[in-house]
PDB file of C-alpha atoms in Angstrom:
ATOM      1  CA  MET A   1     227.357 124.966-163.691  1.00  0.00           C
ATOM      2  CA  PRO A   2     230.416 125.066-166.036  1.00  0.00           C
ATOM      3  CA  GLU A   3     233.727 126.520-164.899  1.00  0.00           C
ATOM      4  CA  ILE A   4     234.163 130.239-165.648  1.00  0.00           C
ATOM      5  CA  SER A   5     237.379 131.101-167.496  1.00  0.00           C
ATOM      6  CA  GLY A   6     238.669 134.683-167.526  1.00  0.00           C
ATOM      7  CA  PRO A   7     236.929 137.581-165.750  1.00  0.00           C
ATOM      8  CA  TRP A   8     233.571 136.464-164.409  1.00  0.00           C
ATOM      9  CA  TYR A   9     231.748 139.491-165.846  1.00  0.00           C
ATOM     10  CA  SER A  10     232.678 138.409-169.391  1.00  0.00           C
ATOM     11  CA  SER A  11     230.849 135.103-169.042  1.00  0.00           C
ATOM     12  CA  PRO A  12     227.090 134.802-169.718  1.00  0.00           C
ATOM     13  CA  ASP A  13     227.101 131.728-167.465  1.00  0.00           C
ATOM     14  CA  ALA A  14     228.390 133.870-164.591  1.00  0.00           C
ATOM     15  CA  TRP A  15     225.620 136.455-165.040  1.00  0.00           C
ATOM     16  CA  ALA A  16     223.009 133.706-165.248  1.00  0.00           C
ATOM     17  CA  ALA A  17     224.426 132.150-162.074  1.00  0.00           C
ATOM     18  CA  LEU A  18     224.443 135.560-160.344  1.00  0.00           C
ATOM     19  CA  LEU A  19     220.795 136.269-161.201  1.00  0.00           C
ATOM     20  CA  THR A  20     219.576 132.774-160.287  1.00  0.00           C
ATOM     21  CA  LEU A  21     221.575 132.624-157.086  1.00  0.00           C
ATOM     22  CA  THR A  22     220.517 136.117-155.996  1.00  0.00           C
ATOM     23  CA  LEU A  23     216.835 135.235-156.413  1.00  0.00           C
ATOM     24  CA  LEU A  24     217.337 131.962-154.548  1.00  0.00           C
ATOM     25  CA  GLU A  25     219.211 133.719-151.734  1.00  0.00           C
ATOM     26  CA  ILE A  26     216.306 136.157-151.365  1.00  0.00           C
ATOM     27  CA  VAL A  27     213.822 133.273-151.154  1.00  0.00           C
ATOM     28  CA  LEU A  28     216.010 131.465-148.606  1.00  0.00           C
ATOM     29  CA  GLY A  29     216.310 134.721-146.648  1.00  0.00           C
ATOM     30  CA  ILE A  30     212.554 135.178-146.184  1.00  0.00           C
ATOM     31  CA  ASP A  31     212.517 132.951-143.103  1.00  0.00           C
ATOM     32  CA  ASN A  32     215.422 134.980-141.724  1.00  0.00           C
ATOM     33  CA  ILE A  33     213.462 138.220-142.195  1.00  0.00           C
ATOM     34  CA  VAL A  34     210.384 136.719-140.525  1.00  0.00           C
ATOM     35  CA  PHE A  35     212.404 135.517-137.539  1.00  0.00           C
ATOM     36  CA  ILE A  36     214.144 138.890-137.143  1.00  0.00           C
ATOM     37  CA  SER A  37     210.807 140.723-137.508  1.00  0.00           C
ATOM     38  CA  ILE A  38     209.233 138.672-134.729  1.00  0.00           C
ATOM     39  CA  LEU A  39     212.229 139.174-132.432  1.00  0.00           C
ATOM     40  CA  VAL A  40     212.509 142.943-132.913  1.00  0.00           C
ATOM     41  CA  ASP A  41     208.768 143.336-132.354  1.00  0.00           C
ATOM     42  CA  ARG A  42     209.518 142.886-128.650  1.00  0.00           C
ATOM     43  CA  LEU A  43     211.727 145.997-128.699  1.00  0.00           C
ATOM     44  CA  PRO A  44     210.577 149.610-128.281  1.00  0.00           C
ATOM     45  CA  GLU A  45     209.497 151.176-131.591  1.00  0.00           C
ATOM     46  CA  GLU A  46     212.571 153.424-131.856  1.00  0.00           C
ATOM     47  CA  HIS A  47     214.969 150.448-131.666  1.00  0.00           C
ATOM     48  CA  ARG A  48     213.294 148.125-134.170  1.00  0.00           C
ATOM     49  CA  LYS A  49     214.699 149.485-137.434  1.00  0.00           C
ATOM     50  CA  LYS A  50     218.224 149.562-136.028  1.00  0.00           C
ATOM     51  CA  ALA A  51     217.918 145.974-134.763  1.00  0.00           C
ATOM     52  CA  ARG A  52     216.564 144.752-138.140  1.00  0.00           C
ATOM     53  CA  LEU A  53     219.404 146.350-140.084  1.00  0.00           C
ATOM     54  CA  ILE A  54     222.069 145.114-137.675  1.00  0.00           C
ATOM     55  CA  GLY A  55     220.534 141.629-137.767  1.00  0.00           C
ATOM     56  CA  LEU A  56     220.566 141.485-141.563  1.00  0.00           C
ATOM     57  CA  GLY A  57     224.062 142.990-141.572  1.00  0.00           C
ATOM     58  CA  LEU A  58     225.164 140.147-139.303  1.00  0.00           C
ATOM     59  CA  ALA A  59     223.554 137.687-141.728  1.00  0.00           C
ATOM     60  CA  MET A  60     225.574 139.148-144.620  1.00  0.00           C
ATOM     61  CA  VAL A  61     228.825 139.071-142.639  1.00  0.00           C
ATOM     62  CA  MET A  62     228.206 135.471-141.555  1.00  0.00           C
ATOM     63  CA  ARG A  63     227.541 134.338-145.122  1.00  0.00           C
ATOM     64  CA  LEU A  64     230.597 136.107-146.519  1.00  0.00           C
ATOM     65  CA  LEU A  65     232.846 134.698-143.797  1.00  0.00           C
ATOM     66  CA  LEU A  66     231.568 131.194-144.505  1.00  0.00           C
ATOM     67  CA  LEU A  67     232.089 131.691-148.249  1.00  0.00           C
ATOM     68  CA  PHE A  68     235.715 132.603-147.694  1.00  0.00           C
ATOM     69  CA  THR A  69     236.258 129.519-145.534  1.00  0.00           C
ATOM     70  CA  LEU A  70     234.925 126.919-147.957  1.00  0.00           C
ATOM     71  CA  LYS A  71     237.525 124.308-147.026  1.00  0.00           C
ATOM     72  CA  TRP A  72     236.541 124.650-143.378  1.00  0.00           C
ATOM     73  CA  ILE A  73     232.850 124.267-144.308  1.00  0.00           C
ATOM     74  CA  MET A  74     233.610 121.086-146.248  1.00  0.00           C
ATOM     75  CA  GLY A  75     235.313 119.739-143.112  1.00  0.00           C
ATOM     76  CA  LEU A  76     232.106 120.197-141.142  1.00  0.00           C
ATOM     77  CA  VAL A  77     230.523 117.202-142.866  1.00  0.00           C
ATOM     78  CA  ALA A  78     233.046 114.663-141.506  1.00  0.00           C
ATOM     79  CA  PRO A  79     231.313 112.385-138.940  1.00  0.00           C
ATOM     80  CA  LEU A  80     232.177 113.030-135.294  1.00  0.00           C
ATOM     81  CA  PHE A  81     230.302 110.021-133.958  1.00  0.00           C
ATOM     82  CA  PHE A  82     227.727 107.435-135.043  1.00  0.00           C
ATOM     83  CA  ILE A  83     224.250 106.618-133.754  1.00  0.00           C
ATOM     84  CA  PRO A  84     222.431 103.309-134.428  1.00  0.00           C
ATOM     85  CA  ILE A  85     219.350 103.440-136.658  1.00  0.00           C
ATOM     86  CA  HIS A  86     216.762 100.651-136.528  1.00  0.00           C
ATOM     87  CA  PRO A  87     216.767  98.655-139.803  1.00  0.00           C
ATOM     88  CA  ALA A  88     213.000  99.151-140.225  1.00  0.00           C
ATOM     89  CA  LEU A  89     213.617 102.898-140.637  1.00  0.00           C
ATOM     90  CA  HIS A  90     216.275 102.607-143.343  1.00  0.00           C
ATOM     91  CA  GLN A  91     214.019 102.204-146.376  1.00  0.00           C
ATOM     92  CA  ALA A  92     211.057 104.024-144.803  1.00  0.00           C
ATOM     93  CA  MET A  93     212.831 107.298-143.998  1.00  0.00           C
ATOM     94  CA  TYR A  94     216.045 107.646-145.939  1.00  0.00           C
ATOM     95  CA  SER A  95     217.152 108.120-149.531  1.00  0.00           C
ATOM     96  CA  GLU A  96     219.048 105.417-151.387  1.00  0.00           C
ATOM     97  CA  GLU A  97     222.335 107.257-150.829  1.00  0.00           C
ATOM     98  CA  VAL A  98     221.837 107.354-147.058  1.00  0.00           C
ATOM     99  CA  VAL A  99     220.667 103.724-147.029  1.00  0.00           C
ATOM    100  CA  ARG A 100     223.904 102.699-148.770  1.00  0.00           C
ATOM    101  CA  ALA A 101     225.936 104.695-146.234  1.00  0.00           C
ATOM    102  CA  LEU A 102     224.028 103.015-143.387  1.00  0.00           C
ATOM    103  CA  ALA A 103     224.719  99.600-144.881  1.00  0.00           C
ATOM    104  CA  ALA A 104     228.421 100.413-145.185  1.00  0.00           C
ATOM    105  CA  SER A 105     228.624 101.574-141.555  1.00  0.00           C
ATOM    106  CA  GLY A 106     226.707  98.660-140.074  1.00  0.00           C
ATOM    107  CA  GLY A 107     223.416 100.509-139.657  1.00  0.00           C
ATOM    108  CA  LYS A 108     224.929 103.512-137.896  1.00  0.00           C
ATOM    109  CA  LEU A 109     224.307 107.121-138.914  1.00  0.00           C
ATOM    110  CA  GLY A 110     227.272 109.487-138.897  1.00  0.00           C
ATOM    111  CA  ILE A 111     226.661 112.804-137.111  1.00  0.00           C
ATOM    112  CA  SER A 112     228.910 115.706-138.129  1.00  0.00           C
ATOM    113  CA  VAL A 113     229.430 119.260-136.845  1.00  0.00           C
ATOM    114  CA  LYS A 114     227.061 120.486-139.545  1.00  0.00           C
ATOM    115  CA  ASP A 115     224.397 118.018-138.367  1.00  0.00           C
ATOM    116  CA  LEU A 116     224.793 119.181-134.765  1.00  0.00           C
ATOM    117  CA  ILE A 117     224.424 122.812-135.860  1.00  0.00           C
ATOM    118  CA  LEU A 118     221.262 121.962-137.805  1.00  0.00           C
ATOM    119  CA  LEU A 119     219.832 119.977-134.888  1.00  0.00           C
ATOM    120  CA  GLY A 120     220.625 122.750-132.415  1.00  0.00           C
ATOM    121  CA  GLY A 121     219.312 125.468-134.716  1.00  0.00           C
ATOM    122  CA  GLY A 122     216.112 123.565-135.457  1.00  0.00           C
ATOM    123  CA  PHE A 123     215.491 122.979-131.765  1.00  0.00           C
ATOM    124  CA  PHE A 124     216.140 126.672-131.028  1.00  0.00           C
ATOM    125  CA  LEU A 125     213.648 127.750-133.712  1.00  0.00           C
ATOM    126  CA  ILE A 126     210.969 125.373-132.413  1.00  0.00           C
ATOM    127  CA  TRP A 127     211.567 126.418-128.785  1.00  0.00           C
ATOM    128  CA  LYS A 128     211.603 130.143-129.541  1.00  0.00           C
ATOM    129  CA  SER A 129     208.531 130.038-131.792  1.00  0.00           C
ATOM    130  CA  THR A 130     206.575 127.907-129.314  1.00  0.00           C
ATOM    131  CA  LYS A 131     207.481 130.329-126.531  1.00  0.00           C
ATOM    132  CA  GLU A 132     206.289 133.298-128.610  1.00  0.00           C
ATOM    133  CA  ILE A 133     203.003 131.519-129.426  1.00  0.00           C
ATOM    134  CA  HIS A 134     202.537 130.808-125.711  1.00  0.00           C
ATOM    135  CA  HIS A 135     203.051 134.505-124.912  1.00  0.00           C
ATOM    136  CA  LYS A 136     200.452 135.471-127.504  1.00  0.00           C
ATOM    137  CA  LEU A 137     197.878 132.937-126.341  1.00  0.00           C
ATOM    138  CA  GLU A 138     198.351 133.746-122.661  1.00  0.00           C
ATOM    139  CA  GLY A 139     198.650 137.501-123.211  1.00  0.00           C
ATOM    140  CA  GLN A 140     202.027 137.667-121.496  1.00  0.00           C
ATOM    141  CA  GLU A 141     203.670 140.602-123.222  1.00  0.00           C
ATOM    142  CA  GLU A 142     206.925 141.791-121.758  1.00  0.00           C
ATOM    143  CA  GLY A 143     207.186 145.444-120.952  1.00  0.00           C
ATOM    144  CA  HIS A 144     208.966 147.308-123.737  1.00  0.00           C
ATOM    145  CA  ALA A 145     209.904 150.331-121.682  1.00  0.00           C
ATOM    146  CA  THR A 146     212.108 148.490-119.199  1.00  0.00           C
ATOM    147  CA  LYS A 147     215.729 147.463-119.731  1.00  0.00           C
ATOM    148  CA  ALA A 148     215.706 148.395-123.429  1.00  0.00           C
ATOM    149  CA  VAL A 149     219.486 148.144-123.781  1.00  0.00           C
ATOM    150  CA  ALA A 150     219.687 144.666-122.229  1.00  0.00           C
ATOM    151  CA  THR A 151     216.758 143.454-124.342  1.00  0.00           C
ATOM    152  CA  PHE A 152     218.361 144.910-127.477  1.00  0.00           C
ATOM    153  CA  GLY A 153     221.621 143.065-126.784  1.00  0.00           C
ATOM    154  CA  ALA A 154     219.850 139.791-125.980  1.00  0.00           C
ATOM    155  CA  ILE A 155     217.866 139.948-129.203  1.00  0.00           C
ATOM    156  CA  LEU A 156     220.998 140.638-131.256  1.00  0.00           C
ATOM    157  CA  VAL A 157     222.610 137.543-129.700  1.00  0.00           C
ATOM    158  CA  GLN A 158     219.579 135.445-130.704  1.00  0.00           C
ATOM    159  CA  ILE A 159     219.667 136.896-134.228  1.00  0.00           C
ATOM    160  CA  ALA A 160     223.378 136.084-134.516  1.00  0.00           C
ATOM    161  CA  MET A 161     222.765 132.505-133.366  1.00  0.00           C
ATOM    162  CA  ILE A 162     220.056 131.836-135.926  1.00  0.00           C
ATOM    163  CA  ASP A 163     222.022 133.661-138.653  1.00  0.00           C
ATOM    164  CA  ILE A 164     224.643 130.927-138.384  1.00  0.00           C
ATOM    165  CA  ILE A 165     222.015 128.292-139.176  1.00  0.00           C
ATOM    166  CA  PHE A 166     220.480 130.176-142.101  1.00  0.00           C
ATOM    167  CA  SER A 167     223.942 131.161-143.381  1.00  0.00           C
ATOM    168  CA  LEU A 168     225.025 127.516-143.574  1.00  0.00           C
ATOM    169  CA  ASP A 169     221.986 126.699-145.708  1.00  0.00           C
ATOM    170  CA  SER A 170     222.583 129.745-147.889  1.00  0.00           C
ATOM    171  CA  VAL A 171     226.293 129.133-148.435  1.00  0.00           C
ATOM    172  CA  ILE A 172     225.869 125.436-149.219  1.00  0.00           C
ATOM    173  CA  THR A 173     223.273 126.428-151.838  1.00  0.00           C
ATOM    174  CA  ALA A 174     225.657 129.029-153.291  1.00  0.00           C
ATOM    175  CA  VAL A 175     228.547 126.575-153.517  1.00  0.00           C
ATOM    176  CA  GLY A 176     226.329 124.091-155.331  1.00  0.00           C
ATOM    177  CA  MET A 177     225.141 126.622-157.929  1.00  0.00           C
ATOM    178  CA  ALA A 178     228.194 128.732-158.759  1.00  0.00           C
ATOM    179  CA  LYS A 179     231.915 128.065-159.144  1.00  0.00           C
ATOM    180  CA  ASP A 180     233.258 131.624-158.900  1.00  0.00           C
ATOM    181  CA  LEU A 181     233.707 133.044-155.401  1.00  0.00           C
ATOM    182  CA  THR A 182     233.073 136.603-156.630  1.00  0.00           C
ATOM    183  CA  VAL A 183     229.703 135.589-158.094  1.00  0.00           C
ATOM    184  CA  MET A 184     228.704 133.899-154.835  1.00  0.00           C
ATOM    185  CA  ALA A 185     229.765 136.906-152.724  1.00  0.00           C
ATOM    186  CA  LEU A 186     227.926 139.374-155.000  1.00  0.00           C
ATOM    187  CA  ALA A 187     224.750 137.276-154.868  1.00  0.00           C
ATOM    188  CA  VAL A 188     224.893 137.274-151.046  1.00  0.00           C
ATOM    189  CA  ILE A 189     225.486 141.045-150.836  1.00  0.00           C
ATOM    190  CA  ILE A 190     222.739 141.936-153.340  1.00  0.00           C
ATOM    191  CA  SER A 191     220.200 139.595-151.718  1.00  0.00           C
ATOM    192  CA  VAL A 192     220.864 141.000-148.226  1.00  0.00           C
ATOM    193  CA  LEU A 193     220.569 144.582-149.506  1.00  0.00           C
ATOM    194  CA  VAL A 194     217.194 143.694-151.061  1.00  0.00           C
ATOM    195  CA  MET A 195     216.127 142.143-147.754  1.00  0.00           C
ATOM    196  CA  MET A 196     217.223 145.273-145.874  1.00  0.00           C
ATOM    197  CA  VAL A 197     215.019 147.427-148.110  1.00  0.00           C
ATOM    198  CA  SER A 198     211.991 145.135-147.783  1.00  0.00           C
ATOM    199  CA  SER A 199     212.402 144.105-144.136  1.00  0.00           C
ATOM    200  CA  GLY A 200     210.699 147.242-142.779  1.00  0.00           C
ATOM    201  CA  ALA A 201     207.488 146.656-144.720  1.00  0.00           C
ATOM    202  CA  ILE A 202     207.445 142.932-143.873  1.00  0.00           C
ATOM    203  CA  SER A 203     208.113 143.589-140.184  1.00  0.00           C
ATOM    204  CA  SER A 204     205.431 146.291-140.001  1.00  0.00           C
ATOM    205  CA  TYR A 205     202.862 144.051-141.703  1.00  0.00           C
ATOM    206  CA  VAL A 206     203.622 141.091-139.432  1.00  0.00           C
ATOM    207  CA  SER A 207     203.443 143.325-136.359  1.00  0.00           C
ATOM    208  CA  LYS A 208     200.076 144.888-137.323  1.00  0.00           C
ATOM    209  CA  HIS A 209     198.318 141.600-138.057  1.00  0.00           C
ATOM    210  CA  PRO A 210     198.347 139.142-135.121  1.00  0.00           C
ATOM    211  CA  SER A 211     197.016 136.280-137.244  1.00  0.00           C
ATOM    212  CA  VAL A 212     199.870 136.737-139.756  1.00  0.00           C
ATOM    213  CA  LYS A 213     202.364 136.774-136.887  1.00  0.00           C
ATOM    214  CA  MET A 214     200.900 133.513-135.548  1.00  0.00           C
ATOM    215  CA  LEU A 215     201.157 132.016-139.050  1.00  0.00           C
ATOM    216  CA  ALA A 216     204.785 133.192-139.303  1.00  0.00           C
ATOM    217  CA  LEU A 217     205.592 131.559-135.966  1.00  0.00           C
ATOM    218  CA  SER A 218     204.013 128.343-137.237  1.00  0.00           C
ATOM    219  CA  PHE A 219     206.217 128.591-140.349  1.00  0.00           C
ATOM    220  CA  LEU A 220     209.278 128.858-138.117  1.00  0.00           C
ATOM    221  CA  ILE A 221     208.244 125.688-136.259  1.00  0.00           C
ATOM    222  CA  LEU A 222     207.930 123.966-139.654  1.00  0.00           C
ATOM    223  CA  ILE A 223     211.379 125.220-140.702  1.00  0.00           C
ATOM    224  CA  GLY A 224     212.848 124.157-137.356  1.00  0.00           C
ATOM    225  CA  THR A 225     211.409 120.669-137.806  1.00  0.00           C
ATOM    226  CA  ALA A 226     212.890 120.495-141.312  1.00  0.00           C
ATOM    227  CA  LEU A 227     216.305 121.580-139.968  1.00  0.00           C
ATOM    228  CA  MET A 228     216.256 118.873-137.291  1.00  0.00           C
ATOM    229  CA  ALA A 229     215.218 116.282-139.897  1.00  0.00           C
ATOM    230  CA  GLU A 230     218.087 117.458-142.113  1.00  0.00           C
ATOM    231  CA  GLY A 231     220.455 117.087-139.167  1.00  0.00           C
ATOM    232  CA  LEU A 232     219.409 113.423-139.002  1.00  0.00           C
ATOM    233  CA  HIS A 233     219.972 113.086-142.787  1.00  0.00           C
ATOM    234  CA  PHE A 234     216.251 112.892-143.534  1.00  0.00           C
ATOM    235  CA  HIS A 235     215.804 115.302-146.435  1.00  0.00           C
ATOM    236  CA  ILE A 236     212.508 117.148-146.826  1.00  0.00           C
ATOM    237  CA  PRO A 237     212.376 118.887-150.247  1.00  0.00           C
ATOM    238  CA  LYS A 238     212.285 122.643-149.663  1.00  0.00           C
ATOM    239  CA  GLY A 239     209.788 122.992-152.506  1.00  0.00           C
ATOM    240  CA  TYR A 240     207.183 121.232-150.362  1.00  0.00           C
ATOM    241  CA  ILE A 241     207.879 123.526-147.422  1.00  0.00           C
ATOM    242  CA  TYR A 242     207.749 126.732-149.449  1.00  0.00           C
ATOM    243  CA  PHE A 243     204.600 125.599-151.246  1.00  0.00           C
ATOM    244  CA  ALA A 244     202.885 124.899-147.915  1.00  0.00           C
ATOM    245  CA  MET A 245     203.989 128.311-146.619  1.00  0.00           C
ATOM    246  CA  ALA A 246     202.838 130.133-149.772  1.00  0.00           C
ATOM    247  CA  PHE A 247     199.474 128.330-149.782  1.00  0.00           C
ATOM    248  CA  SER A 248     198.842 129.079-146.097  1.00  0.00           C
ATOM    249  CA  LEU A 249     199.848 132.707-146.565  1.00  0.00           C
ATOM    250  CA  GLY A 250     197.542 133.027-149.581  1.00  0.00           C
ATOM    251  CA  VAL A 251     194.594 131.685-147.559  1.00  0.00           C
ATOM    252  CA  GLU A 252     195.417 134.099-144.724  1.00  0.00           C
ATOM    253  CA  MET A 253     195.521 137.036-147.164  1.00  0.00           C
ATOM    254  CA  LEU A 254     192.017 136.080-148.349  1.00  0.00           C
ATOM    255  CA  ASN A 255     190.847 135.905-144.717  1.00  0.00           C
ATOM    256  CA  LEU A 256     192.303 139.345-143.984  1.00  0.00           C
ATOM    257  CA  LYS A 257     190.581 140.807-147.032  1.00  0.00           C
ATOM    258  CA  LEU A 258     187.287 139.175-146.023  1.00  0.00           C
ATOM    259  CA  ARG A 259     187.576 140.523-142.480  1.00  0.00           C
ATOM    260  CA  SER A 260     188.368 144.021-143.752  1.00  0.00           C
ATOM    261  CA  LYS A 261     185.264 143.941-145.978  1.00  0.00           C
ATOM    262  CA  GLY A 262     183.201 142.795-143.009  1.00  0.00           C
ATOM    263  CA  SER A 263     184.481 145.643-140.826  1.00  0.00           C
ATOM    264  CA  VAL A 264     183.723 148.210-143.548  1.00  0.00           C
ATOM    265  CA  ALA A 265     180.197 146.807-143.936  1.00  0.00           C
ATOM    266  CA  GLN A 266     179.708 146.967-140.159  1.00  0.00           C
ATOM    267  CA  GLN A 267     180.772 150.619-140.101  1.00  0.00           C
ATOM    268  CA  ILE A 268     178.288 151.434-142.883  1.00  0.00           C
ATOM    269  CA  VAL A 269     175.469 149.708-140.964  1.00  0.00           C
ATOM    270  CA  GLU A 270     176.345 151.583-137.758  1.00  0.00           C
ATOM    271  CA  GLN A 271     176.294 154.906-139.589  1.00  0.00           C
TER     272      GLN A 271
END
């Protein structure tokens, strides 16, 4: 993206960057909405909307704070320590750039603060999603009517934790696509506002359809695995992940439609 001279709003490149980045931020925010929707589903009905909006508000604040501390973010990639990687895995797992870095460091992989955050966030997503799937399979639903305030606070803490992970991904994408800080901040704000408007419908749909919720939890395990792989410098193209998610969701939509037709036919037969 070329440098923008003068006011950003006078540059066609800036508007193109704003539109592209906003759309990409919305796509990257879908997993955030799904995670928040699943978490707030464990709250009483009257608290869910408030928790969703606060959660997405936290996401926007996190992203803006990270945008305004770009130098600090760039410092997160400096290696803290090194771990040995078996030579047989160099060519099999890593890109040429990482292989060259491994060769330069004597076969050791540098782990930075960013990598630790990605590893921790990926593990948290896998653990939380697996726990939710276990609750669904075993029928262990926590009582919603008890300790609503404590549950609300605990869920907000979990949302804030995962917002940090998704915000890192979002901000790094923004920095790579736009040069003007105002454009990046506007794209973040607009995308979060769009997510706030659509989050209610998405959350309600996920909550009403158990099979969709199970699929969403499986998506989060996939995303968590990708985050952990990224933390170990093994890059999985996001296009593959989003294609797999879209394909699975499309099949599930067809199944839901088929089941709804079957239930209507059954009602007609019974009448």
